[in-house]
CSV table of C-alpha atoms in Angstrom, one decimal:
chain,number,residue,atom,x,y,z
N,1,UNK,CA,224.9,67.2,113.0
N,2,UNK,CA,227.1,68.2,110.1
N,3,UNK,CA,226.8,71.9,111.1
N,4,UNK,CA,228.4,71.6,114.6
N,5,UNK,CA,231.9,72.7,115.4
N,6,UNK,CA,234.3,69.8,116.1
N,7,UNK,CA,237.2,72.0,117.3
N,8,UNK,CA,237.5,75.7,117.7
N,9,UNK,CA,241.0,77.3,117.9
N,10,UNK,CA,241.3,80.9,119.0
N,11,UNK,CA,244.6,82.9,119.2
N,12,UNK,CA,243.4,85.9,121.2
N,13,UNK,CA,240.9,84.5,123.7
N,14,UNK,CA,237.2,84.9,124.2
N,15,UNK,CA,235.9,88.4,124.9
N,16,UNK,CA,232.8,88.7,127.1
N,17,UNK,CA,230.8,91.9,126.5
N,18,UNK,CA,232.2,95.3,125.6
N,19,UNK,CA,235.4,96.8,127.0
N,20,UNK,CA,233.6,98.9,129.5
N,21,UNK,CA,234.8,102.2,128.1
N,22,UNK,CA,238.5,101.6,128.5
N,23,UNK,CA,239.1,100.9,124.9
N,24,UNK,CA,240.6,97.5,125.6
N,25,UNK,CA,239.2,94.0,126.2
N,26,UNK,CA,241.8,92.8,128.7
N,27,UNK,CA,239.6,92.9,131.7
N,28,UNK,CA,236.9,90.7,130.2
N,29,UNK,CA,238.9,88.4,127.9
N,30,UNK,CA,239.3,84.7,128.9
N,31,UNK,CA,242.7,83.9,127.4
N,32,UNK,CA,243.9,80.9,129.4
N,33,UNK,CA,242.5,77.4,129.9
N,34,UNK,CA,244.7,74.4,130.7
N,35,UNK,CA,244.3,71.0,132.2
N,36,UNK,CA,247.2,68.7,133.2
N,37,UNK,CA,249.2,66.7,135.6
N,38,UNK,CA,251.8,67.9,138.0
N,39,UNK,CA,254.4,66.2,140.2
N,40,UNK,CA,254.0,67.1,143.8
N,41,UNK,CA,256.7,66.6,146.5
N,42,UNK,CA,256.4,66.1,150.2
N,43,UNK,CA,259.4,68.2,151.4
N,44,UNK,CA,260.5,70.5,154.1
N,45,UNK,CA,262.3,73.7,154.9
N,46,UNK,CA,264.9,71.5,156.7
N,47,UNK,CA,265.5,67.9,155.8
N,48,UNK,CA,262.8,66.1,153.9
N,49,UNK,CA,261.0,63.1,155.4
N,50,UNK,CA,262.1,59.6,154.5
N,51,UNK,CA,259.3,57.8,152.6
N,52,UNK,CA,259.6,54.2,151.4
N,53,UNK,CA,257.6,54.9,148.3
N,54,UNK,CA,259.3,58.2,147.5
N,55,UNK,CA,258.5,61.8,148.2
N,56,UNK,CA,256.7,62.5,144.9
N,57,UNK,CA,253.1,62.0,144.0
N,58,UNK,CA,250.8,63.0,141.2
N,59,UNK,CA,248.5,66.0,141.1
N,60,UNK,CA,245.9,67.1,138.6
N,61,UNK,CA,245.1,70.7,137.8
N,62,UNK,CA,242.7,72.9,135.9
N,63,UNK,CA,243.5,76.5,135.1
N,64,UNK,CA,240.8,78.9,133.9
N,65,UNK,CA,242.0,82.5,133.4
N,66,UNK,CA,244.1,83.5,136.5
N,67,UNK,CA,242.6,80.8,138.8
N,68,UNK,CA,244.1,77.3,139.2
N,69,UNK,CA,242.6,74.4,141.1
N,70,UNK,CA,245.0,71.5,142.0
N,71,UNK,CA,244.0,68.2,143.5
N,72,UNK,CA,246.4,65.6,144.8
N,73,UNK,CA,246.5,62.3,146.6
N,74,UNK,CA,249.6,60.5,147.9
N,75,UNK,CA,248.1,57.0,148.2
N,76,UNK,CA,249.5,55.1,151.2
N,77,UNK,CA,253.0,56.0,152.2
N,78,UNK,CA,255.3,54.6,154.8
N,79,UNK,CA,257.2,57.5,156.5
N,80,UNK,CA,260.2,56.1,158.4
N,81,UNK,CA,261.7,59.5,159.4
N,82,UNK,CA,259.7,62.7,159.8
N,83,UNK,CA,262.6,65.0,158.8
N,84,UNK,CA,263.2,68.4,160.3
N,85,UNK,CA,261.9,71.9,159.6
N,86,UNK,CA,258.5,73.0,158.3
N,87,UNK,CA,256.7,70.6,156.0
N,88,UNK,CA,256.1,71.8,152.5
N,89,UNK,CA,254.0,70.4,149.6
N,90,UNK,CA,255.6,71.7,146.4
N,91,UNK,CA,255.0,71.3,142.7
N,92,UNK,CA,252.1,73.6,142.1
N,93,UNK,CA,251.9,74.1,138.4
N,94,UNK,CA,252.0,77.9,138.5
N,95,UNK,CA,253.4,80.5,140.9
N,96,UNK,CA,251.0,81.6,143.5
N,97,UNK,CA,249.9,85.3,143.3
N,98,UNK,CA,248.6,85.7,146.9
N,99,UNK,CA,247.5,83.9,150.0
N,100,UNK,CA,245.3,80.9,149.5
N,101,UNK,CA,244.2,78.0,151.8
N,102,UNK,CA,244.2,74.4,150.7
N,103,UNK,CA,241.7,72.0,152.2
N,104,UNK,CA,242.8,68.5,153.3
N,105,UNK,CA,240.0,66.0,152.6
N,106,UNK,CA,241.5,62.6,153.5
N,107,UNK,CA,244.5,63.0,155.8
N,108,UNK,CA,246.4,61.2,158.5
N,109,UNK,CA,249.8,62.6,157.5
N,110,UNK,CA,249.3,65.8,159.5
N,111,UNK,CA,247.5,64.9,162.7
N,112,UNK,CA,246.6,68.5,163.8
N,113,UNK,CA,245.8,70.0,160.4
N,114,UNK,CA,242.9,70.2,158.0
N,115,UNK,CA,244.3,73.1,155.9
N,116,UNK,CA,247.3,75.1,155.2
N,117,UNK,CA,248.5,78.3,153.5
N,118,UNK,CA,250.4,79.5,150.5
N,119,UNK,CA,252.8,82.4,150.1
N,120,UNK,CA,253.1,84.8,147.2
N,121,UNK,CA,255.6,84.0,144.4
N,122,UNK,CA,256.0,80.3,145.5
N,123,UNK,CA,254.9,76.9,144.1
N,124,UNK,CA,254.2,75.2,147.4
N,125,UNK,CA,252.1,75.3,150.6
N,126,UNK,CA,252.5,74.6,154.3
N,127,UNK,CA,250.2,72.6,156.5
N,128,UNK,CA,249.2,74.6,159.6
N,129,UNK,CA,247.8,73.3,162.9
N,130,UNK,CA,244.1,74.0,163.2
N,131,UNK,CA,243.3,77.2,165.1
N,132,UNK,CA,246.9,78.5,164.9
N,133,UNK,CA,249.4,80.0,162.5
N,134,UNK,CA,252.0,77.3,163.3
N,135,UNK,CA,253.0,74.7,160.8
N,136,UNK,CA,252.2,71.1,161.5
N,137,UNK,CA,254.7,68.3,161.4
N,138,UNK,CA,255.0,65.1,159.5
N,139,UNK,CA,254.2,61.9,161.4
N,140,UNK,CA,255.8,58.5,160.9
N,141,UNK,CA,254.0,55.3,160.0
N,142,UNK,CA,251.6,54.4,157.3
N,143,UNK,CA,250.0,57.6,156.1
N,144,UNK,CA,248.0,59.2,153.3
N,145,UNK,CA,247.2,62.7,152.2
N,146,UNK,CA,244.5,64.2,149.9
N,147,UNK,CA,244.1,67.9,149.2
N,148,UNK,CA,242.4,70.5,147.0
N,149,UNK,CA,243.8,74.0,146.5
N,150,UNK,CA,242.3,76.8,144.5
N,151,UNK,CA,244.6,79.8,144.1
N,152,UNK,CA,245.3,83.0,142.0
N,153,UNK,CA,248.1,82.5,139.5
N,154,UNK,CA,250.8,85.1,139.4
């Protein structure tokens, strides 16, 4: 149809409804949408694990407003040394505003963990042992790791 929009560019965002009596539209304006790739890193608060294929892997994210969802998958990795300290998965595309909990969908990298947690003002998360508040540990051997995390952007 020749009357349809092909592309629409807005400089101020999309305002939903009225301003609610405040005189501004900031509380109901969608002013951020972004999709992209991010480089995630299997690291540690101590020494990082030694991984034959390298510690980095690709993630994919979608940000709508102040909420970002990140998905990542390491593919198969050979971990020859588990490193020391608390494992971290870093490289989130935006700083975290508050506590969030990633979900591990396909995982044999952390044997006692199906989730983790984030901390405010960081770009990483920790795996935690199920039913505890203790961080899990890397394990050696042929491993893989898949996760999804939705969090509030700072």
